[in-house]
Every structure is written in C-alpha cells, then in structure tokens.
Amino acid sequence: MAKLSKQLTGRFIALFLFTGIFVALAFGQMGLFKTGEIPFPSQNILYVSEVSTDSNNFYGTLEQIAENDNLRLYRSVVDKGESKGFVFGQLPKTSKERWTKNSETLEALPLIGEYFIEGKMSQKSLDSLEKIKVKSVIAPTGWQGVVGDLFLGWTIRTTTFYMSLLLFAVTIYALKMAKVKKAMIARTLGVKVIAITVELLSLLFSFVCWSLLVIALSNYSGTMLLTSFIFLLAFILASVLLVYLFVQFLFWSFIRTSQISGILKNKIVNKPFNYLWLLIIALSIGTMTQVISQAKEEYDLAQNRQIALKKWEKISDFSKLDVKFSELMMNMPEQQQTKEEEEARKKALTAYVLGWQDFYDSFSDDDELFLERPDDIDFLQIDGETTPAEDFKNPGKIVDLQSKWIAKIWQVSPYVVKLSQELIEDNATIFTNNKAVTVYIPEKYRASQAEILPPITSHFVDSGLTEEDFEVKIISNDFKMFVPILSEITNREQLEVIAEDCVIAQYNVKKFPHNTKATWALSDNFQQGLYRQDKLPAAIKNSVVQGEILNFSNAFDILENYQKESTSQMKRAIFTSIALFVAQIVVLFEFVKLRLALKAQKICVSQLFGISPKIDYLKIFCLLVVAIFSGLAFAVYKGANLNMVLLSGTSYLLMVILVMLVAAYQFKKKRLSILKGEIL
C-alpha cells in the first residue's frame, strides 16, 4: 500500500488542483445573477394579471404567503429616486442597500406585474390568492440556465471550462503514462481496482472540499443561490467524472493491448495511443490559445466599456422596461376571421398602439429616450442597391429606396441629440425641435437629400403627417452621436457607444397625429426605450398599457454590474490560463520523458559509440512542433486573434525547447539506470 500511495501522490495533487479550478469556474458562472439576466435571486416569477381587491388586502396576503411558506417575494420599486427591490418576507442579509420595506414605494405602482419568488410557493398560497380574486400564474425564471450558459454558451467561461476539461484529461493521462510499468505490474497483481477507487475517492473528496470552502466564503447560505450553485456543481462533477472514466478506459485499453515485454523493455508499443496523446496536446494548445485571445478581446472591450460608462452616468437614473410578449402584435389569425372578429382585432390593435403612444407622451422630452440602429441590409435580405416602398408624397406609387442610405439612418428621440451635444467633445450645437420629424444630414450628403428622405418618410404614408411636418438641417461632417443602447455594451461582439457618419431622424412624438399609422413604426421604440425612473411608477399606474409592463430595471446598474462581472470573468480566465499553462508544461514534460525512455537503449548505445543522438531528439521536437502548429491552426479556425496566436506559438515553442533540454539532461544523468530497465 505504501508503494500505491507513492504512485498516486502526483495524481492526487493534479486532481486537487483541477477540482479547485472547476469549482472556481462554477463560482464565476454564478455572476450571471449580477448582470441583469435575473434581476433578483429567484427560481420562479409570479405573474399577476388582474387584482379585484384593494392594495392593502393584496399586499398583506403576499406578506402572509412569504411568512407561511418561508420564502421571499421581490418587486422592482423606486425608493428616494433609486431603483430597489421591495421584499415581502425577511430582508436578505446581503447587499442591504438593494432592498427596501418602504410600503409607500408600492403605492406608486399598479398591483399587476411581476413578483420574483425565492423559495417554493405552496398550492395553499396560490389558493389564497385566488380567494381574494387575484389572477396569477407562476413561471420559472430560467435560473437553471446557469448550467446551459456554461456548457452551451459562447463566453470566455465556456471556452475556459472545456479547455480545463481537456487539460484535465491529458494531465491525468500523462501522469498515468509516467507510471505505465507499475500499471502493467498492477494489472498482473489485480491492484488496478484499488488504485481507481482511491483516485475516484480523492477526486470526490477534493471537489467537496473546494465546494464547501466557496460556500463558506460566499453569501449563498439561506438563498436560492446555494441551490443554483449546487445544481451547477453537480453537472460539472458529472462531466469531470465522465472525462476521468474515459481517460481511465483509454489507459487500460493501452495496457491491455500492449505487450508486457515491450513496455518492460522500454520499447515503443501501441503507436496509435501515443499519437492520440499528441492529438489531445494539440487540441489543448489550440483551446488555450483561443482562451488567451478571448481574454485579450474582453480586455479591450472592458476598456472601451469603462469609457462608455462614464457617459452613461448622465442617464444613471433611467430605467428599461420589461414588457410582456404581445401575441396581438406578433401572431396573425390562423383562420379567416369574420367581419366582427376582424373589427374587434383592429380595435384592440389601435388601443394597444395608441396606449403606448400615450404612455410615451406622459413623459417630458428630457425624461425619455429611444434610439434605433439603422436597418440591417443583410437581415432585411435586401438584394442590390435599392428596395421598393410606398411613396410618401404619392400614396399608392412605388419608389426605390437607396440601400446605402437605409444603412446610415438612426431613428432617435430628441433627448438623444441633446445628450450627444453635451457628452461628446467638439460636437456643435445642432438641436432643434420645431417639427414632428427633424432630419440631420451631414454636409457631405447635402446634395443627396432627395435620396435620403424617402427611407424616412415612407414610414408615415397616410399617417396625417405632411411635408410641413418634416425639417432638414445640415450639420457638420464630424458630428458624433451618443448611442444609449444596452445591447451595445452587453454584446461581446460589438461595442458602439459613439456613432459617426450618420443621418439622424429625430422624432418629436408629441407633434404626431394620434393614430396608429403615425406611431405604428415607433411602438417598439416606446417599449424598448429608457425612462427616468422616478417618473415611471406614476406613468405606469396611470397608463392603459400597465398590464403589458411587467417590471423595470435601472439601466446604469445593469451596465455597471455587467462591467464588474465581465472584468472579474476576464481576470479569472487569465489566472485559470496560467494554472493550466503550468499543467501543460507537466504534460509536455511527461510526453518527452516517455518518448526518450522508449528510445533509451538506442540513444545510450549511440552515445557509447560517440554518435550524437540529436536525430532522436529532433524527431520528438518535430512531433511537438507539428502538434503546436496544428493547435494554433485550430485556434485560427475558431477565430483567435492572429497576434495572440503568434505570441502563444512563440511561448509554446520556447516551452518545448526548455522541456526538451531538461528531459535530455535528466536522461543523460540517469542513462545507466534506464539501461537497467527503469523509466525516467
């Protein structure tokens, strides 16, 4: 057993370190709860669509439910100008500044909307809501998505996770191959079952130790975050066990299909397994390079995002709406409707669109903002240079819109232009708001006004707007526009906070006719816009579309939390990469050692006769160089940055040279022992 313990020491250390890395990745993945995907720690959402009782009875019932079921209910409110979460039940012990029990904040909101549930609501509690004539439904928040996002996502966490699994596999395989002779003897003595059992127990023990340490240092206890964390750990542990068992299967397949005499005499046997090892090394190098490249991209984005946040501070008291999916707007009737049904649908659509216009109009120009990017030509599948549309001046007549102008037109609210003047240095003062639609055209496009205007005016055919409602203003070519769109900062692939060389269509909706044709094209903007949060509760409560607004969240808080989590994620990826890079050194060293040991007799005999073994060293070096370049080619194929690929390739070549020199020195020092049958 003493020999077995010594044999397992290296693998136990590897298991302990890698399980620590996997638990750290799980902890990092929990950051999804801080970035706005799920605004409150909750497993389910209570959607309240109708309340036929007074507010005191309704809120009192929710408080009683929280007490009876030992759960918490959260509702987004505004308390003293700040966006917070009202808590039914006991206040959480962490992040106390996020929560409030001030009941006055609820009075400013309608009773209907979203209530986030942390815990499990019993059927008895649902029945108690029904008794007071509350129509509601419970739906999951999708908190289990932390697992799907890690396993199927496109973030640096996902790439790091799979790289860790790959390197875990190749490290364990390398450490096993380093003890291949002892494993062969164990096979004949029946010790292998004991060894595998000890390794599995070591893996489980170290995984549990790391998990308990993270839980002890975190604030998860007593919240659903603990449930989510354990749920995530279970999936990661299952993946690690599957990888370990697969490696064990490969290793013992190698042992069973190799000749005992060949292994004991340090001869090259079972070449396919050696090349499989080399292939895994190549994949690990490629994946590592991809992670490093992603970390570099994330670093650049984080720097730009920090600059963007400085500008967003100006609108730090604006919130975004969470709006219910409208089947009325999206779904066309499957069957032909009667005239009465068609009229009813038309009436409902009119009430819906005009209700959103009224909601938007209830804010002053400086308390609301929306911005719509230029239409994506590829998304619209516009072929060629033009696309047909109805002529604003002559309804019924078709005109050709120039695609190049469609791709330059930004549709904005007046406050966006005012913010652009204020926040961006060297911007001229251009703002005017005398007409329903003001079109700002850069000086260099002055001569193209006749082509630029139709893509804008075509939205308002038969809307009641006339040519007198449009104004064109020529602006300097260097005018830049502030882009207050959440997705521009939380989208990893693009980050556009300042737009240049753009045509700006500014809509003063308060001057629009009160009809659906005038505002139909803008109804999405009303829902996706940002509103000053201290004005939101009253606006929602007094609006006919209050039932469509489920929740609201402070936009700046979402961005700030996203930036913090993104930066932390990047740092964890870098630290993990460093740890895994060290693991790769071990893997390469074991590979070189084994290859040298399998050529031991030939090299020693050559040295005794004064013949340099450089050719043998060169063959091993060339194998590793091929693996490096294959891995780098894989990284390039997966979209890695070329500069990072070159840097990574140089680092790996230097690593291989160093490993070769160290292994050659050890070999020269112990060549007599190797000739006796011992391995490096």
PDB file of N, CA and C in Angstrom, residues 19 39 60 64 70 113 147 153 166 171 178 205 217 233 269 290 324 331 334 401 433 533 558 572 608 619 646 651 662:
ATOM      1  N   THR A  19      -9.812  20.140  -9.558  1.00  0.00           N
ATOM      2  CA  THR A  19     -11.148  20.302  -8.974  1.00  0.00           C
ATOM      3  C   THR A  19     -11.315  21.721  -8.432  1.00  0.00           C
ATOM      4  N   PRO A  39     -32.974  39.619 -12.373  1.00  0.00           N
ATOM      5  CA  PRO A  39     -32.746  40.798 -11.519  1.00  0.00           C
ATOM      6  C   PRO A  39     -32.701  40.503 -10.031  1.00  0.00           C
ATOM      7  N   GLY A  60     -50.949  42.516   1.822  1.00  0.00           N
ATOM      8  CA  GLY A  60     -50.963  41.790   3.087  1.00  0.00           C
ATOM      9  C   GLY A  60     -50.958  40.289   2.871  1.00  0.00           C
ATOM     10  N   GLN A  64     -48.171  37.527   4.028  1.00  0.00           N
ATOM     11  CA  GLN A  64     -48.548  36.331   4.780  1.00  0.00           C
ATOM     12  C   GLN A  64     -48.039  35.070   4.086  1.00  0.00           C
ATOM     13  N   ASN A  70     -42.169  30.458   4.142  1.00  0.00           N
ATOM     14  CA  ASN A  70     -40.747  30.729   4.401  1.00  0.00           C
ATOM     15  C   ASN A  70     -40.006  31.067   3.100  1.00  0.00           C
ATOM     16  N   GLY A 113     -48.305  42.879 -12.384  1.00  0.00           N
ATOM     17  CA  GLY A 113     -46.895  42.913 -12.776  1.00  0.00           C
ATOM     18  C   GLY A 113     -46.174  41.655 -12.326  1.00  0.00           C
ATOM     19  N   VAL A 147     -26.416  26.560 -15.989  1.00  0.00           N
ATOM     20  CA  VAL A 147     -25.762  25.345 -16.489  1.00  0.00           C
ATOM     21  C   VAL A 147     -25.674  25.393 -18.004  1.00  0.00           C
ATOM     22  N   GLY A 153     -22.805  28.002 -23.958  1.00  0.00           N
ATOM     23  CA  GLY A 153     -22.662  29.428 -24.260  1.00  0.00           C
ATOM     24  C   GLY A 153     -21.459  29.728 -25.132  1.00  0.00           C
ATOM     25  N   LEU A 166     -10.291  19.425 -21.053  1.00  0.00           N
ATOM     26  CA  LEU A 166      -9.327  18.822 -21.973  1.00  0.00           C
ATOM     27  C   LEU A 166      -7.969  18.641 -21.306  1.00  0.00           C
ATOM     28  N   THR A 171      -3.642  15.711 -18.619  1.00  0.00           N
ATOM     29  CA  THR A 171      -2.735  15.679 -17.465  1.00  0.00           C
ATOM     30  C   THR A 171      -2.825  14.347 -16.739  1.00  0.00           C
ATOM     31  N   ALA A 178       3.268   8.010 -17.115  1.00  0.00           N
ATOM     32  CA  ALA A 178       4.563   8.083 -16.432  1.00  0.00           C
ATOM     33  C   ALA A 178       4.769   6.871 -15.523  1.00  0.00           C
ATOM     34  N   PHE A 205     -13.458  13.800  -2.873  1.00  0.00           N
ATOM     35  CA  PHE A 205     -13.091  14.475  -1.629  1.00  0.00           C
ATOM     36  C   PHE A 205     -12.606  15.899  -1.902  1.00  0.00           C
ATOM     37  N   LEU A 217     -17.235  30.980   2.096  1.00  0.00           N
ATOM     38  CA  LEU A 217     -16.743  32.339   1.866  1.00  0.00           C
ATOM     39  C   LEU A 217     -17.736  33.219   1.113  1.00  0.00           C
ATOM     40  N   LEU A 233     -22.688  22.708  -9.722  1.00  0.00           N
ATOM     41  CA  LEU A 233     -21.577  21.836  -9.331  1.00  0.00           C
ATOM     42  C   LEU A 233     -21.858  20.383  -9.691  1.00  0.00           C
ATOM     43  N   VAL A 269       5.603   0.889 -28.165  1.00  0.00           N
ATOM     44  CA  VAL A 269       4.491  -0.016 -28.421  1.00  0.00           C
ATOM     45  C   VAL A 269       3.218   0.809 -28.585  1.00  0.00           C
ATOM     46  N   GLN A 290      -7.085  30.004 -27.876  1.00  0.00           N
ATOM     47  CA  GLN A 290      -8.384  30.645 -28.082  1.00  0.00           C
ATOM     48  C   GLN A 290      -8.833  31.391 -26.832  1.00  0.00           C
ATOM     49  N   LYS A 324     -44.356  42.523 -21.521  1.00  0.00           N
ATOM     50  CA  LYS A 324     -44.942  41.230 -21.855  1.00  0.00           C
ATOM     51  C   LYS A 324     -44.971  41.026 -23.369  1.00  0.00           C
ATOM     52  N   ASN A 331     -48.814  37.650 -33.636  1.00  0.00           N
ATOM     53  CA  ASN A 331     -49.494  36.496 -34.225  1.00  0.00           C
ATOM     54  C   ASN A 331     -50.660  36.907 -35.103  1.00  0.00           C
ATOM     55  N   GLU A 334     -54.911  32.383 -37.454  1.00  0.00           N
ATOM     56  CA  GLU A 334     -54.649  31.200 -38.272  1.00  0.00           C
ATOM     57  C   GLU A 334     -55.797  30.943 -39.252  1.00  0.00           C
ATOM     58  N   LEU A 401     -35.991  52.841 -52.749  1.00  0.00           N
ATOM     59  CA  LEU A 401     -35.176  53.409 -51.677  1.00  0.00           C
ATOM     60  C   LEU A 401     -33.727  52.947 -51.839  1.00  0.00           C
ATOM     61  N   ASN A 433     -36.219  71.425 -32.355  1.00  0.00           N
ATOM     62  CA  ASN A 433     -37.324  70.501 -32.124  1.00  0.00           C
ATOM     63  C   ASN A 433     -38.657  71.147 -32.478  1.00  0.00           C
ATOM     64  N   GLN A 533     -36.528  57.043 -13.966  1.00  0.00           N
ATOM     65  CA  GLN A 533     -37.195  56.076 -13.098  1.00  0.00           C
ATOM     66  C   GLN A 533     -38.093  56.697 -12.025  1.00  0.00           C
ATOM     67  N   ILE A 558     -27.456  47.856 -14.467  1.00  0.00           N
ATOM     68  CA  ILE A 558     -27.236  46.659 -15.285  1.00  0.00           C
ATOM     69  C   ILE A 558     -25.873  46.731 -15.964  1.00  0.00           C
ATOM     70  N   ARG A 572     -10.429  35.967 -13.926  1.00  0.00           N
ATOM     71  CA  ARG A 572     -10.446  34.533 -13.579  1.00  0.00           C
ATOM     72  C   ARG A 572      -9.941  33.688 -14.739  1.00  0.00           C
ATOM     73  N   LEU A 608      27.551   5.612 -26.430  1.00  0.00           N
ATOM     74  CA  LEU A 608      28.728   4.809 -26.110  1.00  0.00           C
ATOM     75  C   LEU A 608      29.699   4.741 -27.282  1.00  0.00           C
ATOM     76  N   LYS A 619      13.439  14.292 -33.721  1.00  0.00           N
ATOM     77  CA  LYS A 619      12.165  13.664 -34.096  1.00  0.00           C
ATOM     78  C   LYS A 619      11.076  14.000 -33.077  1.00  0.00           C
ATOM     79  N   LEU A 646       0.366  34.247 -32.650  1.00  0.00           N
ATOM     80  CA  LEU A 646       1.825  34.318 -32.789  1.00  0.00           C
ATOM     81  C   LEU A 646       2.510  34.329 -31.423  1.00  0.00           C
ATOM     82  N   SER A 651       5.506  31.244 -27.302  1.00  0.00           N
ATOM     83  CA  SER A 651       5.597  30.762 -25.921  1.00  0.00           C
ATOM     84  C   SER A 651       5.682  29.237 -25.878  1.00  0.00           C
ATOM     85  N   VAL A 662      15.591  20.021 -20.405  1.00  0.00           N
ATOM     86  CA  VAL A 662      15.517  19.442 -19.059  1.00  0.00           C
ATOM     87  C   VAL A 662      15.421  17.924 -19.131  1.00  0.00           C
TER      88      VAL A 662
END
